[in-house]
């Protein structure tokens, strides 16, 4: 398997430190608000990749941090007169609601910054002893010029960055690029005791401290959105490698931006959707399908129309699956059809092994469905083991991408959509059983309710009038 490594800017063969173990760290949210669907893309893509590693037989330990102390959290909680901790806990609950709606598997560990203050302080002390950090009146900064490799991930050069950096008034740092490891507590802010007085940790240091605690000094995969490459991940490298003198991360994976009408989604442009809003209107499967249809590193165009067409594609998959289940019920021991399922599986794996090319993977699943649909359309009993192999292929590949509705998902979907699909499936079965009068009756009654059905070779889709 090859992964594009942001550090080396090339596709590299994936070789974890201790196979089959894989240590995987993903930067999580700062919990001051609901996350937007651009972050949702990163969470979903890391989830798909994690599931693929599990499919490949790796034993993955997946850690995602929760930044539960930060300027924005303090500001928001002050605005509504709540304790920062209590406010962060409330948003963490909302975060879990949304990732569940997106069918993202829970991390093995969700370390919180406020629960790792000792580890963070210990790490800052090491950096200070090694002269990578210095204190100014209760603030501790990382001295960027001391770390030889600074800029190696982002490809930025310190000199260029310095000349571009604005000189702040009352600058207490030695160098404009130096960043805070520990922040002196201001009036009314939450604080912890430390060797530098009362204060709180900076953002970057928590990821170094928590990844080290939960995954060790060298981790296999570190992932996050493109916007985290600089300065966040660059700073994580400076901290972890400065303290440990060891390679911090073997493979850096970064997810592309989510664009709306070719512009990066952002609050300031007003083209901003929370994952909450999107999951209220669209099924997690169609959102994931749209994500899977774009390579994880590229920009992803996001619109209602694209979500609707992703949902249409999924109807084909769901209809196919229903037909498959009923074909299994009617299967027998007739000779196997001549479709090489293993060949499709190999193509699928080749696609995902090539820097996780999910668009190609999706295309292969749909080629496969098309092939099998031809056999199902003959409507004669089919070899049982063959059909079970077909089912196993679809289950395992769709499970990685999270695009197949499973019975456990039923509770989280709109009941309306489920009922309509139930009727469509009953009608399909009626037709398969040559009970055309029942099939027509179902269709006519649905039309009366304002639901128009459209039949095609790939199955039946519906439209609400
Ligand atoms: Zn991080």
Short mmCIF file of C-alpha atoms and ligand atoms in Angstrom, two decimals:
data_model
loop_
_atom_site.label_atom_id
_atom_site.label_comp_id
_atom_site.label_asym_id
_atom_site.label_seq_id
_atom_site.Cartn_x
_atom_site.Cartn_y
_atom_site.Cartn_z
CA UNK A 1 0.00 0.00 0.00
CA UNK A 2 1.25 3.46 -0.89
CA UNK A 3 0.38 6.69 0.88
CA UNK A 4 1.25 10.21 -0.13
CA UNK A 5 3.42 11.59 2.66
CA UNK A 6 3.19 15.38 3.03
CA UNK A 7 6.65 15.33 4.62
CA UNK A 8 8.43 13.84 1.60
CA UNK A 9 5.90 15.06 -0.96
CA UNK A 10 5.80 11.63 -2.54
CA UNK A 11 3.84 8.40 -2.48
CA UNK A 12 5.62 5.97 -0.18
CA UNK A 13 5.18 2.29 0.59
CA UNK A 14 3.35 2.03 3.90
CA UNK A 15 5.54 0.33 6.50
CA UNK A 16 4.42 0.78 10.09
CA UNK A 17 7.00 0.60 12.89
CA UNK A 18 5.51 -2.56 14.43
CA UNK A 19 3.21 -4.36 11.98
CA UNK A 20 0.43 -5.40 12.31
CA UNK A 21 0.11 -2.57 14.85
CA UNK A 22 -0.63 0.85 13.39
CA UNK A 23 -0.65 3.97 15.53
CA UNK A 24 -2.88 6.66 14.08
CA UNK A 25 -3.28 10.18 15.46
CA UNK A 26 -5.86 12.56 14.11
CA UNK A 27 -6.21 16.17 15.21
CA UNK A 28 -9.66 16.59 16.69
CA UNK A 29 -11.89 19.59 17.23
CA UNK A 30 -11.54 22.63 19.43
CA UNK A 31 -14.84 22.33 21.20
CA UNK A 32 -16.30 25.83 21.11
CA UNK A 33 -19.02 25.27 18.49
CA UNK A 34 -20.58 22.65 16.22
CA UNK A 35 -18.06 21.58 13.59
CA UNK A 36 -18.60 22.48 9.94
CA UNK A 37 -18.92 19.99 7.12
CA UNK A 38 -15.36 20.81 5.96
CA UNK A 39 -14.07 19.37 9.24
CA UNK A 40 -16.64 16.64 8.77
CA UNK A 41 -14.87 15.70 5.56
CA UNK A 42 -11.57 15.21 7.43
CA UNK A 43 -13.26 13.14 10.13
CA UNK A 44 -15.04 10.97 7.57
CA UNK A 45 -11.98 10.46 5.36
CA UNK A 46 -9.79 9.48 8.31
CA UNK A 47 -12.57 7.09 9.35
CA UNK A 48 -12.63 5.46 5.91
CA UNK A 49 -8.87 5.14 5.89
CA UNK A 50 -8.85 3.66 9.37
CA UNK A 51 -11.51 1.14 8.33
CA UNK A 52 -9.45 0.20 5.27
CA UNK A 53 -6.40 -0.45 7.46
CA UNK A 54 -8.56 -2.71 9.64
CA UNK A 55 -9.85 -4.46 6.49
CA UNK A 56 -6.21 -5.01 5.46
CA UNK A 57 -5.60 -6.83 8.75
CA UNK A 58 -3.84 -4.06 10.66
CA UNK A 59 -4.45 -3.63 14.34
CA UNK A 60 -5.12 0.10 14.47
CA UNK A 61 -4.97 2.25 17.57
CA UNK A 62 -6.75 5.47 16.67
CA UNK A 63 -6.44 8.52 18.90
CA UNK A 64 -8.21 11.86 18.41
CA UNK A 65 -7.62 14.74 20.76
CA UNK A 66 -10.29 17.09 22.05
CA UNK A 67 -9.05 20.64 22.60
CA UNK A 68 -11.17 21.61 25.57
CA UNK A 69 -9.24 24.71 26.66
CA UNK A 70 -8.54 27.53 24.22
CA UNK A 71 -9.11 31.27 23.67
CA UNK A 72 -12.32 30.67 21.73
CA UNK A 73 -13.73 28.38 24.42
CA UNK A 74 -12.96 30.94 27.12
CA UNK A 75 -14.47 33.76 25.05
CA UNK A 76 -17.70 31.87 24.24
CA UNK A 77 -18.19 30.58 27.77
CA UNK A 78 -17.68 34.09 29.19
CA UNK A 79 -20.25 35.46 26.75
CA UNK A 80 -22.88 33.11 28.09
CA UNK A 81 -21.66 33.25 31.68
CA UNK A 82 -20.80 29.56 31.89
CA UNK A 83 -17.82 27.79 33.31
CA UNK A 84 -15.35 26.99 30.47
CA UNK A 85 -15.13 23.32 31.45
CA UNK A 86 -18.89 22.90 31.58
CA UNK A 87 -19.26 24.67 28.23
CA UNK A 88 -16.58 22.47 26.60
CA UNK A 89 -18.26 19.31 27.92
CA UNK A 90 -21.54 20.39 26.38
CA UNK A 91 -19.91 20.91 22.97
CA UNK A 92 -18.09 17.56 23.26
CA UNK A 93 -21.51 15.89 23.57
CA UNK A 94 -22.63 17.72 20.42
CA UNK A 95 -19.45 16.60 18.67
CA UNK A 96 -20.21 12.95 19.46
CA UNK A 97 -23.77 13.36 18.20
CA UNK A 98 -22.48 14.67 14.87
CA UNK A 99 -19.77 12.11 14.29
CA UNK A 100 -22.28 9.38 15.05
CA UNK A 101 -24.63 10.92 12.47
CA UNK A 102 -21.77 10.75 9.97
CA UNK A 103 -21.23 7.07 10.84
CA UNK A 104 -17.69 7.73 12.04
CA UNK A 105 -16.35 4.94 14.24
CA UNK A 106 -15.40 6.19 17.69
CA UNK A 107 -11.70 6.64 18.39
CA UNK A 108 -9.98 4.24 20.78
CA UNK A 109 -9.02 7.21 22.92
CA UNK A 110 -10.27 10.81 22.98
CA UNK A 111 -7.70 12.52 25.19
CA UNK A 112 -8.66 15.95 26.49
CA UNK A 113 -6.12 18.73 26.98
CA UNK A 114 -7.41 19.56 30.47
CA UNK A 115 -6.83 15.96 31.55
CA UNK A 116 -3.19 15.98 30.42
CA UNK A 117 -1.88 19.10 32.10
CA UNK A 118 0.86 17.15 33.93
CA UNK A 119 2.09 15.50 30.73
CA UNK A 120 2.06 18.88 28.99
CA UNK A 121 4.03 20.55 31.80
CA UNK A 122 6.57 17.68 31.83
CA UNK A 123 7.08 18.04 28.08
CA UNK A 124 7.55 21.80 28.30
CA UNK A 125 10.11 21.26 31.09
CA UNK A 126 12.10 18.92 28.84
CA UNK A 127 12.00 21.50 26.03
CA UNK A 128 13.20 24.15 28.44
CA UNK A 129 16.05 21.92 29.70
CA UNK A 130 17.10 21.27 26.11
CA UNK A 131 17.00 24.99 25.42
CA UNK A 132 14.19 24.79 22.87
CA UNK A 133 11.91 26.81 25.14
CA UNK A 134 12.24 30.00 27.14
CA UNK A 135 10.10 31.76 29.71
CA UNK A 136 9.09 35.41 29.73
CA UNK A 137 7.07 36.49 32.80
CA UNK A 138 4.95 33.34 33.09
CA UNK A 139 4.64 32.70 29.34
CA UNK A 140 6.76 29.95 27.81
CA UNK A 141 7.65 30.06 24.11
CA UNK A 142 9.21 27.62 21.70
CA UNK A 143 12.37 29.04 20.17
CA UNK A 144 11.81 28.19 16.52
CA UNK A 145 15.32 29.18 15.40
CA UNK A 146 16.78 26.41 17.64
CA UNK A 147 15.05 23.61 15.77
CA UNK A 148 17.06 22.77 12.67
CA UNK A 149 14.23 21.12 10.75
CA UNK A 150 11.66 23.86 11.24
CA UNK A 151 9.67 24.22 8.03
CA UNK A 152 10.36 20.71 6.70
CA UNK A 153 6.70 19.68 6.60
CA UNK A 154 5.23 22.82 5.09
CA UNK A 155 8.26 23.59 2.92
CA UNK A 156 8.38 27.07 4.43
CA UNK A 157 11.69 28.73 5.24
CA UNK A 158 12.15 30.54 8.53
CA UNK A 159 13.74 33.57 6.87
CA UNK A 160 10.85 34.03 4.45
CA UNK A 161 8.33 33.58 7.21
CA UNK A 162 10.10 36.08 9.44
CA UNK A 163 10.22 38.78 6.83
CA UNK A 164 6.53 38.17 6.14
CA UNK A 165 5.52 38.17 9.79
CA UNK A 166 4.05 41.37 11.12
CA UNK A 167 5.91 42.84 14.06
CA UNK A 168 3.51 42.97 16.96
CA UNK A 169 3.53 45.82 19.44
CA UNK A 170 4.87 44.86 22.87
CA UNK A 171 6.51 41.81 21.36
CA UNK A 172 7.97 39.72 24.15
CA UNK A 173 9.10 36.85 21.94
CA UNK A 174 12.67 36.50 20.71
CA UNK A 175 11.45 35.75 17.22
CA UNK A 176 8.05 36.54 15.66
CA UNK A 177 7.55 32.85 14.74
CA UNK A 178 8.08 31.58 18.28
CA UNK A 179 4.84 30.14 19.59
CA UNK A 180 3.35 29.77 23.06
CA UNK A 181 3.75 26.48 24.91
CA UNK A 182 2.33 27.84 28.14
CA UNK A 183 0.21 30.96 28.59
CA UNK A 184 0.20 33.05 31.71
CA UNK A 185 -3.33 33.23 33.13
CA UNK A 186 -5.13 36.50 32.52
CA UNK A 187 -7.82 37.85 34.82
CA UNK A 188 -10.92 35.65 34.81
CA UNK A 189 -9.36 32.78 32.83
CA UNK A 190 -9.20 29.16 33.95
CA UNK A 191 -5.71 28.19 35.08
CA UNK A 192 -3.50 25.41 36.39
CA UNK A 193 -0.43 25.67 38.62
CA UNK A 194 2.89 25.19 36.89
CA UNK A 195 6.62 25.89 37.41
CA UNK A 196 5.96 29.17 35.53
CA UNK A 197 3.02 30.21 37.69
CA UNK A 198 -0.70 29.96 37.07
CA UNK A 199 -1.55 29.47 33.43
CA UNK A 200 -2.77 27.13 30.71
CA UNK A 201 -1.24 25.18 27.83
CA UNK A 202 -0.96 26.43 24.26
CA UNK A 203 -2.75 24.50 21.51
CA UNK A 204 0.19 22.86 19.70
CA UNK A 205 1.83 21.31 22.75
CA UNK A 206 -1.23 19.25 23.68
CA UNK A 207 -1.01 17.15 20.49
CA UNK A 208 2.68 16.40 21.12
CA UNK A 209 2.04 15.48 24.76
CA UNK A 210 -1.08 13.40 24.18
CA UNK A 211 0.14 11.54 21.10
CA UNK A 212 3.30 10.61 23.00
CA UNK A 213 1.34 9.40 25.99
CA UNK A 214 -1.16 7.31 24.05
CA UNK A 215 0.83 6.23 20.98
CA UNK A 216 4.52 6.54 21.84
CA UNK A 217 7.36 8.71 20.58
CA UNK A 218 7.13 7.70 16.91
CA UNK A 219 3.66 7.31 15.42
CA UNK A 220 2.83 5.70 12.10
CA UNK A 221 0.17 8.04 10.76
CA UNK A 222 -0.71 11.56 11.72
CA UNK A 223 -3.61 13.08 9.87
CA UNK A 224 -5.54 16.32 9.72
CA UNK A 225 -6.92 18.96 7.41
CA UNK A 226 -4.64 20.82 4.99
CA UNK A 227 -5.03 23.96 7.05
CA UNK A 228 -3.19 22.30 9.94
CA UNK A 229 0.08 21.75 8.06
CA UNK A 230 1.31 25.18 9.05
CA UNK A 231 1.80 26.15 11.76
CA UNK A 232 0.12 23.43 13.85
CA UNK A 233 1.80 20.29 12.50
CA UNK A 234 5.08 22.06 11.87
CA UNK A 235 5.06 23.06 15.53
CA UNK A 236 4.14 19.56 16.69
CA UNK A 237 7.23 18.24 14.88
CA UNK A 238 9.46 20.89 16.47
CA UNK A 239 8.12 20.03 19.94
CA UNK A 240 8.13 16.23 19.71
CA UNK A 241 11.39 15.83 17.82
CA UNK A 242 13.04 18.54 19.92
CA UNK A 243 12.09 16.71 23.12
CA UNK A 244 12.64 13.09 22.02
CA UNK A 245 15.35 13.38 19.39
CA UNK A 246 13.37 10.83 17.34
CA UNK A 247 11.26 10.90 14.24
CA UNK A 248 7.79 12.01 15.35
CA UNK A 249 5.60 10.77 12.47
CA UNK A 250 6.29 8.33 9.66
CA UNK A 251 3.39 9.30 7.37
CA UNK A 252 1.69 12.67 7.34
CA UNK A 253 -1.73 12.60 5.66
CA UNK A 254 -3.65 15.77 4.90
CA UNK A 255 -7.21 16.18 3.70
CA UNK A 256 -8.18 18.78 1.10
CA UNK A 257 -10.54 21.68 1.57
CA UNK A 258 -14.25 21.57 1.05
CA UNK A 259 -15.35 24.24 -1.42
CA UNK A 260 -18.68 25.79 -2.10
CA UNK A 261 -18.97 27.22 -5.61
CA UNK A 262 -15.17 26.91 -5.94
CA UNK A 263 -14.53 28.95 -2.83
CA UNK A 264 -13.20 27.51 0.39
CA UNK A 265 -16.03 27.22 2.87
CA UNK A 266 -15.54 29.76 5.62
CA UNK A 267 -17.50 31.75 8.13
CA UNK A 268 -16.36 35.10 6.77
CA UNK A 269 -17.69 34.33 3.28
CA UNK A 270 -20.98 33.25 4.78
CA UNK A 271 -20.88 30.00 2.80
CA UNK A 272 -20.81 27.92 5.91
CA UNK A 273 -22.67 24.71 6.80
CA UNK A 274 -22.42 22.80 10.06
CA UNK A 275 -22.38 19.03 9.88
CA UNK A 276 -25.54 19.22 11.99
CA UNK A 277 -27.44 21.12 9.29
CA UNK A 278 -26.25 18.84 6.51
CA UNK A 279 -27.01 15.60 8.37
CA UNK A 280 -30.53 16.83 9.10
CA UNK A 281 -31.25 17.05 5.37
CA UNK A 282 -29.12 14.25 3.96
CA UNK A 283 -28.37 10.68 4.91
CA UNK A 284 -24.87 9.91 6.19
CA UNK A 285 -24.51 7.45 3.30
CA UNK A 286 -25.04 10.13 0.66
CA UNK A 287 -22.65 12.52 2.42
CA UNK A 288 -20.03 9.77 2.64
CA UNK A 289 -20.66 8.77 -0.95
CA UNK A 290 -20.00 12.35 -2.08
CA UNK A 291 -16.80 12.41 -0.03
CA UNK A 292 -15.65 9.02 -1.31
CA UNK A 293 -16.15 10.16 -4.91
CA UNK A 294 -13.41 12.77 -4.51
CA UNK A 295 -9.79 11.94 -3.76
CA UNK A 296 -9.03 12.84 -0.15
CA UNK A 297 -6.17 15.22 -1.00
CA UNK A 298 -8.03 17.27 -3.59
CA UNK A 299 -10.55 20.04 -3.06
CA UNK A 300 -14.11 18.80 -2.82
CA UNK A 301 -16.99 20.72 -4.32
CA UNK A 302 -19.98 20.60 -2.10
CA UNK A 303 -23.56 21.40 -3.06
CA UNK A 304 -27.10 20.20 -2.57
CA UNK A 305 -27.17 19.01 -6.19
CA UNK A 306 -24.04 16.92 -5.74
CA UNK A 307 -25.47 15.42 -2.56
CA UNK A 308 -28.67 14.57 -4.39
CA UNK A 309 -26.81 12.88 -7.20
CA UNK A 310 -24.72 10.96 -4.67
CA UNK A 311 -28.01 9.82 -3.12
CA UNK A 312 -29.23 8.69 -6.56
CA UNK A 313 -26.14 6.56 -6.98
CA UNK A 314 -26.80 5.04 -3.60
CA UNK A 315 -30.34 4.13 -4.53
CA UNK A 316 -28.81 1.87 -7.18
CA UNK A 317 -26.65 0.28 -4.53
CA UNK A 318 -29.53 -0.17 -2.09
CA UNK A 319 -31.88 -1.54 -4.74
CA UNK A 320 -29.19 -3.91 -5.89
CA UNK A 321 -28.67 -5.07 -2.34
CA UNK A 322 -32.35 -5.80 -1.84
CA UNK A 323 -32.46 -7.79 -5.07
CA UNK A 324 -29.38 -9.66 -3.97
CA UNK A 325 -30.94 -10.60 -0.63
CA UNK A 326 -34.06 -11.93 -2.32
CA UNK A 327 -31.94 -13.80 -4.87
CA UNK A 328 -30.06 -15.46 -2.00
CA UNK A 329 -33.40 -16.60 -0.58
CA UNK A 330 -34.22 -18.23 -3.91
CA UNK A 331 -30.72 -19.52 -4.63
CA UNK A 332 -29.79 -23.12 -5.33
CA UNK A 333 -26.84 -25.28 -6.42
CA UNK A 334 -26.84 -24.48 -10.16
CA UNK A 335 -23.36 -23.86 -11.63
CA UNK A 336 -21.68 -20.57 -10.71
CA UNK A 337 -21.99 -17.69 -13.19
CA UNK A 338 -18.77 -16.65 -14.87
CA UNK A 339 -17.96 -13.49 -12.97
CA UNK A 340 -14.58 -13.35 -11.30
CA UNK A 341 -15.41 -11.74 -7.95
CA UNK A 342 -11.81 -11.98 -6.77
CA UNK A 343 -10.72 -9.98 -9.80
CA UNK A 344 -13.05 -7.15 -8.75
CA UNK A 345 -11.78 -7.37 -5.18
CA UNK A 346 -8.22 -7.12 -6.40
CA UNK A 347 -9.05 -4.06 -8.48
CA UNK A 348 -10.77 -2.46 -5.51
CA UNK A 349 -7.77 -3.10 -3.26
CA UNK A 350 -5.34 -1.90 -5.92
CA UNK A 351 -7.27 1.37 -6.10
CA UNK A 352 -7.28 1.92 -2.34
CA UNK A 353 -3.67 0.76 -2.03
CA UNK A 354 -2.73 3.54 -4.43
CA UNK A 355 -2.85 6.47 -2.02
CA UNK A 356 -6.38 5.61 -0.97
CA UNK A 357 -8.04 6.27 -4.30
CA UNK A 358 -11.65 6.00 -3.14
CA UNK A 359 -13.20 7.51 -6.32
CA UNK A 360 -11.68 4.61 -8.22
CA UNK A 361 -12.85 2.20 -5.50
CA UNK A 362 -16.43 3.49 -5.79
CA UNK A 363 -16.31 3.10 -9.57
CA UNK A 364 -15.21 -0.53 -9.19
CA UNK A 365 -18.06 -1.30 -6.76
CA UNK A 366 -20.53 0.12 -9.30
CA UNK A 367 -18.95 -1.78 -12.20
CA UNK A 368 -19.36 -4.90 -10.12
CA UNK A 369 -23.02 -4.16 -9.35
CA UNK A 370 -23.70 -3.60 -13.04
CA UNK A 371 -22.18 -6.97 -13.89
CA UNK A 372 -24.13 -8.83 -11.20
CA UNK A 373 -27.37 -7.01 -12.02
CA UNK A 374 -27.27 -8.63 -15.46
CA UNK A 375 -27.32 -12.03 -13.78
CA UNK A 376 -30.01 -11.06 -11.26
CA UNK A 377 -32.17 -9.71 -14.10
CA UNK A 378 -32.46 -13.19 -15.60
CA UNK A 379 -34.61 -13.99 -12.61
CA UNK A 380 -33.71 -17.67 -12.43
CA UNK A 381 -32.24 -19.34 -9.34
CA UNK A 382 -28.52 -18.59 -8.95
CA UNK A 383 -25.77 -20.51 -7.23
CA UNK A 384 -25.93 -19.83 -3.51
CA UNK A 385 -22.20 -19.68 -2.75
CA UNK A 386 -21.69 -17.33 -5.66
CA UNK A 387 -24.33 -14.97 -4.29
CA UNK A 388 -22.85 -15.17 -0.80
CA UNK A 389 -19.47 -14.20 -2.27
CA UNK A 390 -21.15 -11.30 -4.06
CA UNK A 391 -22.71 -10.20 -0.77
CA UNK A 392 -19.42 -10.50 1.05
CA UNK A 393 -17.70 -8.32 -1.57
CA UNK A 394 -20.36 -5.63 -1.35
CA UNK A 395 -20.57 -5.77 2.46
CA UNK A 396 -16.84 -5.49 3.01
CA UNK A 397 -16.13 -2.77 0.45
CA UNK A 398 -19.20 -0.66 1.26
CA UNK A 399 -18.46 -1.03 4.97
CA UNK A 400 -15.09 0.72 4.52
CA UNK A 401 -16.74 3.65 2.78
CA UNK A 402 -19.84 3.54 4.99
CA UNK A 403 -22.20 3.92 2.02
CA UNK A 404 -24.52 0.97 2.54
CA UNK A 405 -27.53 1.31 4.78
CA UNK A 406 -27.44 -1.47 7.31
CA UNK A 407 -30.28 -2.57 9.56
CA UNK A 408 -28.48 -1.03 12.58
CA UNK A 409 -28.61 2.35 10.85
CA UNK A 410 -32.38 2.14 10.53
CA UNK A 411 -33.11 4.12 13.67
CA UNK A 412 -31.06 7.11 12.60
CA UNK A 413 -32.69 7.64 9.18
CA UNK A 414 -35.78 9.54 8.21
CA UNK A 415 -38.67 7.13 8.66
CA UNK A 416 -40.28 8.52 5.51
CA UNK A 417 -37.38 7.50 3.30
CA UNK A 418 -37.30 4.07 4.92
CA UNK A 419 -41.00 3.49 4.34
CA UNK A 420 -40.81 4.60 0.72
CA UNK A 421 -37.89 2.28 0.10
CA UNK A 422 -39.75 -0.50 1.84
CA UNK A 423 -42.68 -0.03 -0.58
CA UNK A 424 -40.31 0.12 -3.55
CA UNK A 425 -38.72 -3.14 -2.47
CA UNK A 426 -42.10 -4.82 -1.96
CA UNK A 427 -43.08 -3.73 -5.45
CA UNK A 428 -39.81 -5.02 -6.88
CA UNK A 429 -40.45 -8.35 -5.19
CA UNK A 430 -44.03 -8.44 -6.45
CA UNK A 431 -42.72 -7.91 -10.00
CA UNK A 432 -40.07 -10.57 -9.51
CA UNK A 433 -42.85 -12.95 -8.42
CA UNK A 434 -44.81 -11.92 -11.53
CA UNK A 435 -47.54 -10.44 -9.35
CA UNK A 436 -47.94 -7.46 -11.67
CA UNK A 437 -51.34 -6.38 -10.39
CA UNK A 438 -49.93 -5.94 -6.88
CA UNK A 439 -46.88 -4.13 -8.26
CA UNK A 440 -49.12 -1.72 -10.18
CA UNK A 441 -51.35 -1.17 -7.19
CA UNK A 442 -48.36 -0.21 -5.02
CA UNK A 443 -47.17 2.21 -7.73
CA UNK A 444 -50.62 3.79 -8.18
CA UNK A 445 -51.17 4.24 -4.46
CA UNK A 446 -47.75 5.85 -4.14
CA UNK A 447 -48.57 8.28 -6.96
CA UNK A 448 -51.71 9.27 -5.05
CA UNK A 449 -49.46 10.10 -2.09
CA UNK A 450 -47.29 12.27 -4.34
CA UNK A 451 -44.46 9.79 -4.82
CA UNK A 452 -43.42 9.15 -8.41
CA UNK A 453 -41.39 6.04 -9.18
CA UNK A 454 -38.91 5.74 -11.99
CA UNK A 455 -37.76 2.34 -13.16
CA UNK A 456 -34.46 1.82 -14.89
CA UNK A 457 -32.14 -1.09 -15.56
CA UNK A 458 -30.31 -0.37 -12.31
CA UNK A 459 -33.45 -0.36 -10.20
CA UNK A 460 -36.19 1.98 -9.04
CA UNK A 461 -35.79 5.50 -7.73
CA UNK A 462 -38.42 7.84 -6.36
CA UNK A 463 -39.27 11.50 -6.48
CA UNK A 464 -41.52 13.44 -4.14
CA UNK A 465 -43.89 15.75 -6.03
ZN1 LIG B 1 -3.06 18.51 16.55
#
